[in-house]
PDB file of C-alpha atoms in Angstrom:
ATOM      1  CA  UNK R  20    -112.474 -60.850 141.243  1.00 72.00           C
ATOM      2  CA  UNK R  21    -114.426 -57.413 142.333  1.00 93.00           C
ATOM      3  CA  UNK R  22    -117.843 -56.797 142.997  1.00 94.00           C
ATOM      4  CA  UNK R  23    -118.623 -56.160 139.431  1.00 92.00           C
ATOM      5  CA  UNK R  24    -117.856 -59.278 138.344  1.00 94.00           C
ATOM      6  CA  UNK R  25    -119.223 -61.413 141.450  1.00 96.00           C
ATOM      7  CA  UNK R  26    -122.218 -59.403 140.814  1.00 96.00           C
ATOM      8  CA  UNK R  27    -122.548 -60.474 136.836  1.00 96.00           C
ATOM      9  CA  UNK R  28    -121.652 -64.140 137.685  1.00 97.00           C
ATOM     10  CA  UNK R  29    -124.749 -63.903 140.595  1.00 98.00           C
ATOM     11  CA  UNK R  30    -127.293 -62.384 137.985  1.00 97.00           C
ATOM     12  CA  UNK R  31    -126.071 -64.826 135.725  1.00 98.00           C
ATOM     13  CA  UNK R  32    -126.529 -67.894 137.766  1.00 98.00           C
ATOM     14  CA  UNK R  33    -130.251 -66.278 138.704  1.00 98.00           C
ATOM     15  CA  UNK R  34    -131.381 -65.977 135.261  1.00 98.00           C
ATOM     16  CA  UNK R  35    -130.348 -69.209 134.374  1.00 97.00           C
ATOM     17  CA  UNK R  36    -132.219 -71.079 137.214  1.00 97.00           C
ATOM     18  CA  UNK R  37    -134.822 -68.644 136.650  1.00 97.00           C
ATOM     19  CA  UNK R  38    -135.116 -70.002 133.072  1.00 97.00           C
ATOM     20  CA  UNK R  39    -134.874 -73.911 133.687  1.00 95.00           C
ATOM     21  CA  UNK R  40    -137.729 -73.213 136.293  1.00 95.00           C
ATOM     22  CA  UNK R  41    -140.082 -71.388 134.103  1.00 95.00           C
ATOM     23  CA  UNK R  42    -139.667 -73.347 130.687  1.00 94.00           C
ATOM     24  CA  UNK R  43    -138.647 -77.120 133.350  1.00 91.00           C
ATOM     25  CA  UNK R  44    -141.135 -79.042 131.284  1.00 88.00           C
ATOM     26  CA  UNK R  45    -138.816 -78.790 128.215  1.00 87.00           C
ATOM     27  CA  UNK R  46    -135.626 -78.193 130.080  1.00 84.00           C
ATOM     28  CA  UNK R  47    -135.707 -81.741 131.999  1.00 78.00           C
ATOM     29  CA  UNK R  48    -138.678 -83.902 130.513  1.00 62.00           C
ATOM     30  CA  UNK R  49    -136.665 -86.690 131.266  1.00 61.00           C
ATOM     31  CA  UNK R  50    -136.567 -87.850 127.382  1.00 64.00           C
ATOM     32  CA  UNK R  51    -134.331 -87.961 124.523  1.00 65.00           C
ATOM     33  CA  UNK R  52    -135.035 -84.381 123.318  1.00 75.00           C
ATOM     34  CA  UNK R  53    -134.772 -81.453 125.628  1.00 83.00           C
ATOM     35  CA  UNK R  54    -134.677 -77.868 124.826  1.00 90.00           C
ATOM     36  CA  UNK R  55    -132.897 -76.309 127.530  1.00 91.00           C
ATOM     37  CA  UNK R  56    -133.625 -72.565 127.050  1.00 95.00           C
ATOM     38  CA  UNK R  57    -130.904 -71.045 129.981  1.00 96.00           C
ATOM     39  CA  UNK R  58    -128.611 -72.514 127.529  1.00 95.00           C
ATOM     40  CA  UNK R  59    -129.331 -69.456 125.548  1.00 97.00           C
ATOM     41  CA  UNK R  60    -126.779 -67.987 128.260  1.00 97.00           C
ATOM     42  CA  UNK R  61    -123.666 -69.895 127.025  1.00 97.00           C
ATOM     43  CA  UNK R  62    -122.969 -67.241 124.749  1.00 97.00           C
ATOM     44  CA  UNK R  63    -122.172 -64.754 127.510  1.00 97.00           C
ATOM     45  CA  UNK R  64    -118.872 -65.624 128.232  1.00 98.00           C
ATOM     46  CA  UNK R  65    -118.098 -64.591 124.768  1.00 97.00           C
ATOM     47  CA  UNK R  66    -118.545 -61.471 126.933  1.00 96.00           C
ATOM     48  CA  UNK R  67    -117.670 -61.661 130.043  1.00 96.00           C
ATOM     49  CA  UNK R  68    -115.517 -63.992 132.221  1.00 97.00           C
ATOM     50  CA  UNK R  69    -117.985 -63.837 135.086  1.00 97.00           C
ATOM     51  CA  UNK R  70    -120.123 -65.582 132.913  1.00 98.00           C
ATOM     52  CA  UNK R  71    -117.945 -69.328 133.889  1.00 98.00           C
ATOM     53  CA  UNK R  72    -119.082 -69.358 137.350  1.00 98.00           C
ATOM     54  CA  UNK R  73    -122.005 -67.942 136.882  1.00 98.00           C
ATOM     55  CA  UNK R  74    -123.014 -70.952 134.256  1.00 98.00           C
ATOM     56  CA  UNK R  75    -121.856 -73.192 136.366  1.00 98.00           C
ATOM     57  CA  UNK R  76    -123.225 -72.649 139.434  1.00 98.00           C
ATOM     58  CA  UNK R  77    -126.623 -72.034 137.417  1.00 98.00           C
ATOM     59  CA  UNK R  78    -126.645 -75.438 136.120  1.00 97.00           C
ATOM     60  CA  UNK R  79    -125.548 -77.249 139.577  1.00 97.00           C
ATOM     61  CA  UNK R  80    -128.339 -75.290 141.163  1.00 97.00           C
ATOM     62  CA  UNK R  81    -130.743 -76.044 138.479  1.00 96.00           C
ATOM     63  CA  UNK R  82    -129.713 -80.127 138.418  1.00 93.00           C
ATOM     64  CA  UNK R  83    -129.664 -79.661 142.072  1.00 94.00           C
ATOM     65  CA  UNK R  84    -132.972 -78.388 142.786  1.00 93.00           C
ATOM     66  CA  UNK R  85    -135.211 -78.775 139.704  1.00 92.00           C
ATOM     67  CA  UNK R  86    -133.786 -81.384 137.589  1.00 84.00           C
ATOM     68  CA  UNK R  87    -134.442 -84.470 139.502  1.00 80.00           C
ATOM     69  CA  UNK R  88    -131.969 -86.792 137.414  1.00 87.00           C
ATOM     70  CA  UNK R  89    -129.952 -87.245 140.934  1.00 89.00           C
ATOM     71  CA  UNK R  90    -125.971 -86.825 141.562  1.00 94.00           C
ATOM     72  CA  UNK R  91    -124.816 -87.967 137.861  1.00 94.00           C
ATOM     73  CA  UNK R  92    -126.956 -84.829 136.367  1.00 91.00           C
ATOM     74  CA  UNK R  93    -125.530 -82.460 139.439  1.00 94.00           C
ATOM     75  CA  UNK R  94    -121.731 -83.347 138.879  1.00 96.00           C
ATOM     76  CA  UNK R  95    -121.235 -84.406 135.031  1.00 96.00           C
ATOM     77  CA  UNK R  96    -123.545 -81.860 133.823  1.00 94.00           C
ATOM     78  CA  UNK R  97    -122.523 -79.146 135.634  1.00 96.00           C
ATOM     79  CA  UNK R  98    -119.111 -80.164 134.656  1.00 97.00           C
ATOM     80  CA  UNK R  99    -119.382 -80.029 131.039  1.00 97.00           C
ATOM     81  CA  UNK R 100    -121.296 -76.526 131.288  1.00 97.00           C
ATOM     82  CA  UNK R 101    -118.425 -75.240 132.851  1.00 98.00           C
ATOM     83  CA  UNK R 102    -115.864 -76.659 130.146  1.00 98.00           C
ATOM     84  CA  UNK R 103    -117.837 -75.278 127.326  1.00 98.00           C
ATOM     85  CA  UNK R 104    -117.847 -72.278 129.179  1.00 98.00           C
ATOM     86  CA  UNK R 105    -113.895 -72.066 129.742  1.00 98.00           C
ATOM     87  CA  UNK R 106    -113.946 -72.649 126.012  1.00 98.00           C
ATOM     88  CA  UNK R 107    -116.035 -70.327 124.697  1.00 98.00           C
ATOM     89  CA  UNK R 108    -114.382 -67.806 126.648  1.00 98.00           C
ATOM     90  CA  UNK R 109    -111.264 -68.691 124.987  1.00 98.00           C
ATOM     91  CA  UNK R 110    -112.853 -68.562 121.670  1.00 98.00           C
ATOM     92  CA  UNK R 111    -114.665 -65.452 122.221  1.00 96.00           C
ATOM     93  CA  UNK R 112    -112.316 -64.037 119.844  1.00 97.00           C
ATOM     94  CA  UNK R 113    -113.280 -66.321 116.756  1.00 97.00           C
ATOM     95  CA  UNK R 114    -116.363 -66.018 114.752  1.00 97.00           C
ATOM     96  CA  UNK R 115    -119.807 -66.697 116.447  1.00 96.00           C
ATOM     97  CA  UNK R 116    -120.421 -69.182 115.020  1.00 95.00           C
ATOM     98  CA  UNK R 117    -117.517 -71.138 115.690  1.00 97.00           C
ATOM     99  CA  UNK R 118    -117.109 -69.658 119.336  1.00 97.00           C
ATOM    100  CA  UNK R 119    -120.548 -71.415 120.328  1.00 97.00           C
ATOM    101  CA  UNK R 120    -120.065 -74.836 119.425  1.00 98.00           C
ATOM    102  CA  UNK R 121    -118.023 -75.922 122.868  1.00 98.00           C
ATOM    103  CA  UNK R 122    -121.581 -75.599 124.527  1.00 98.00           C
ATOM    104  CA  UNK R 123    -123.304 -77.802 121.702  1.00 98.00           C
ATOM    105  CA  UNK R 124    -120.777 -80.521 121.490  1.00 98.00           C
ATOM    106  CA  UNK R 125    -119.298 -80.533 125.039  1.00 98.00           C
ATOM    107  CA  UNK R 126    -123.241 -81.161 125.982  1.00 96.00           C
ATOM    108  CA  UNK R 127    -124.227 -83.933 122.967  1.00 96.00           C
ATOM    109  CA  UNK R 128    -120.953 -85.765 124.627  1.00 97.00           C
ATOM    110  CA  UNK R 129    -121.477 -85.761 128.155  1.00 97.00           C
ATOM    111  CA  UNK R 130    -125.228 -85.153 128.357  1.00 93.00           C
ATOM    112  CA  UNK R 131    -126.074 -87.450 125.967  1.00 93.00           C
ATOM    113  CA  UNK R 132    -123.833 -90.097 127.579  1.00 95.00           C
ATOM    114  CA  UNK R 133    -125.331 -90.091 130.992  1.00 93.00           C
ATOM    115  CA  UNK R 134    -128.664 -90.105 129.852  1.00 90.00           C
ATOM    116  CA  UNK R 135    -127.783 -93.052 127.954  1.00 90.00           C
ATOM    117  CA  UNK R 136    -127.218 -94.578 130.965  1.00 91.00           C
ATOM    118  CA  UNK R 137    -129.548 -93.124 133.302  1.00 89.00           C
ATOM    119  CA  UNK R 138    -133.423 -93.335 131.021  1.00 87.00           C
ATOM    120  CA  UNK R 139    -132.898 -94.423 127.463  1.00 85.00           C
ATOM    121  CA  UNK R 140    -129.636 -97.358 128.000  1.00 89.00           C
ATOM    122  CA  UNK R 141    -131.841 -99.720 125.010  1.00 91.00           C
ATOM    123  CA  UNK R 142    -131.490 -96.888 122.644  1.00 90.00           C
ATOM    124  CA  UNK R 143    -127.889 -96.038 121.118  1.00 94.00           C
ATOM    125  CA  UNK R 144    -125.589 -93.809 122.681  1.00 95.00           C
ATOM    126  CA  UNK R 145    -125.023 -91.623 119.746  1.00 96.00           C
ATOM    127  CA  UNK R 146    -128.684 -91.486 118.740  1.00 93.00           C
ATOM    128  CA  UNK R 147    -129.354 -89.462 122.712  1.00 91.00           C
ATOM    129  CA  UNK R 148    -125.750 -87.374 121.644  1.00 95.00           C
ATOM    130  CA  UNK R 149    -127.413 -86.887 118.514  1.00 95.00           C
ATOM    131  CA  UNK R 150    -130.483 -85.484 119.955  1.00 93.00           C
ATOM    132  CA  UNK R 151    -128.640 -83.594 122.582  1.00 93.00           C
ATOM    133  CA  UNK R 152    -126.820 -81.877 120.375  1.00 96.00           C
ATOM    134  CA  UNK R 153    -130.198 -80.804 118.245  1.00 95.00           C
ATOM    135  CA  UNK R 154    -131.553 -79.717 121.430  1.00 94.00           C
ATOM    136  CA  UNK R 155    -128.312 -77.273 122.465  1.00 96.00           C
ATOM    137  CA  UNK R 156    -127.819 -76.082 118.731  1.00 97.00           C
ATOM    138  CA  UNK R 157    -131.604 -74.348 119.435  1.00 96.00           C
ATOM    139  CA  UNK R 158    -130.294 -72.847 122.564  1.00 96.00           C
ATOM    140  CA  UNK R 159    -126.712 -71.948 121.174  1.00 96.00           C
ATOM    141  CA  UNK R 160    -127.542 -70.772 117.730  1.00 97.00           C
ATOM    142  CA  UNK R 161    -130.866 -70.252 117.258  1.00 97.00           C
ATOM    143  CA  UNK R 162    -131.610 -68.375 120.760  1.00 97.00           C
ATOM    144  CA  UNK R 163    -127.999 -67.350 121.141  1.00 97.00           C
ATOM    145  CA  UNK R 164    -126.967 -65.845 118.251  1.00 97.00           C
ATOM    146  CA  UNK R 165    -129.829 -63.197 118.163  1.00 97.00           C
ATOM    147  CA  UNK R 166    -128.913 -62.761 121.567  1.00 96.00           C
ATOM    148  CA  UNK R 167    -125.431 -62.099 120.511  1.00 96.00           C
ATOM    149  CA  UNK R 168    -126.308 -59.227 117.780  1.00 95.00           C
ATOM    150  CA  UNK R 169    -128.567 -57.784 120.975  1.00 95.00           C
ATOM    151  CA  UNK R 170    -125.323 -57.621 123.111  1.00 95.00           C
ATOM    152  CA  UNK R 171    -123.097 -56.596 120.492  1.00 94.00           C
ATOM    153  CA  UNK R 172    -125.061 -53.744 119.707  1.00 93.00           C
ATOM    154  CA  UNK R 173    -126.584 -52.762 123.226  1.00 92.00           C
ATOM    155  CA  UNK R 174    -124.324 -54.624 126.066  1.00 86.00           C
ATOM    156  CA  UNK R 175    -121.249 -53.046 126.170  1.00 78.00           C
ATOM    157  CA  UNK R 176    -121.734 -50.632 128.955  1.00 77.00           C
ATOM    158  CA  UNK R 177    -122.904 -54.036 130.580  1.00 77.00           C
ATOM    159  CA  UNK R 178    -119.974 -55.885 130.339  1.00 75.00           C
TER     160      UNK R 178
END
């Protein structure tokens, strides 16, 4: 690790507590459908490795401080960003398309388990995956994939 990289993975984890602050009403409204628009930044470690801890430590920071969902959200959620992360950085050299889904399904699974449990347990499991996973594929695709022509074409004296 050198300072260029800590440096990406600290911008990264600002931006994407930056962005669960500023859009928090549809990023943890404690319901079955969330849009959670920092997700939009699971795309960048189709770019750069620093992008893994910088996800990560994003997420725990934003469960931590503005999710309010308590220790379940902090650890399991934080955990599964940082899987699909590790993923998508493995599959950074696959299509898009493809390359993106760790964040969508890794989430649907994990997310949508735990909140399950934690505000909706009457309703089924796969129903909360389901909308989990509708919620992510608007961050991943339809947010991230524009963002991904805008790096191709412009970020690559960034990264």
């Amino acid at each position: 690790m050198n300072t260029k990289h800590i440096t990406q993975s600290a911008a990264i984890c600002a931006v994407y507590i930056a962005l669960s602050w500023i859009f928090a009403p549809i990023s943890f409204g404690h319901n079955l459908f969330q849009i959670r628009i920092s997700e939009v930044m699971t795309v960048l470690p189709l770019y750069t490795p620093a992008a893994i801890p910088g996800l990560f430590l994003g997420c725990a920071l934003s469960n931590m401080l503005i999710g309010g969902l308590g220790i379940i959200d902090l650890v399991f959620g934080s955990l599964a960003t940082l899987s699909a992360a590790v993923c998508t950085y493995l599959m950074r050299n696959k299509p898009k398309s493809i390359a993106l889904l760790p964040p969508v399904i890794i989430n649907a699974v994990v997310v949508g388990a735990y909140l399950n449990y934690l505000i909706s347990p009457e309703i089924n499991i796969l129903i909360n995956m389901g909308w989990v996973l509708l919620g992510q594929a608007v961050s991943c695709y339809g947010l991230g994939l524009p963002l991904c022509k805008i790096l191709d074409k412009y970020g690559k004296k960034y990264f």
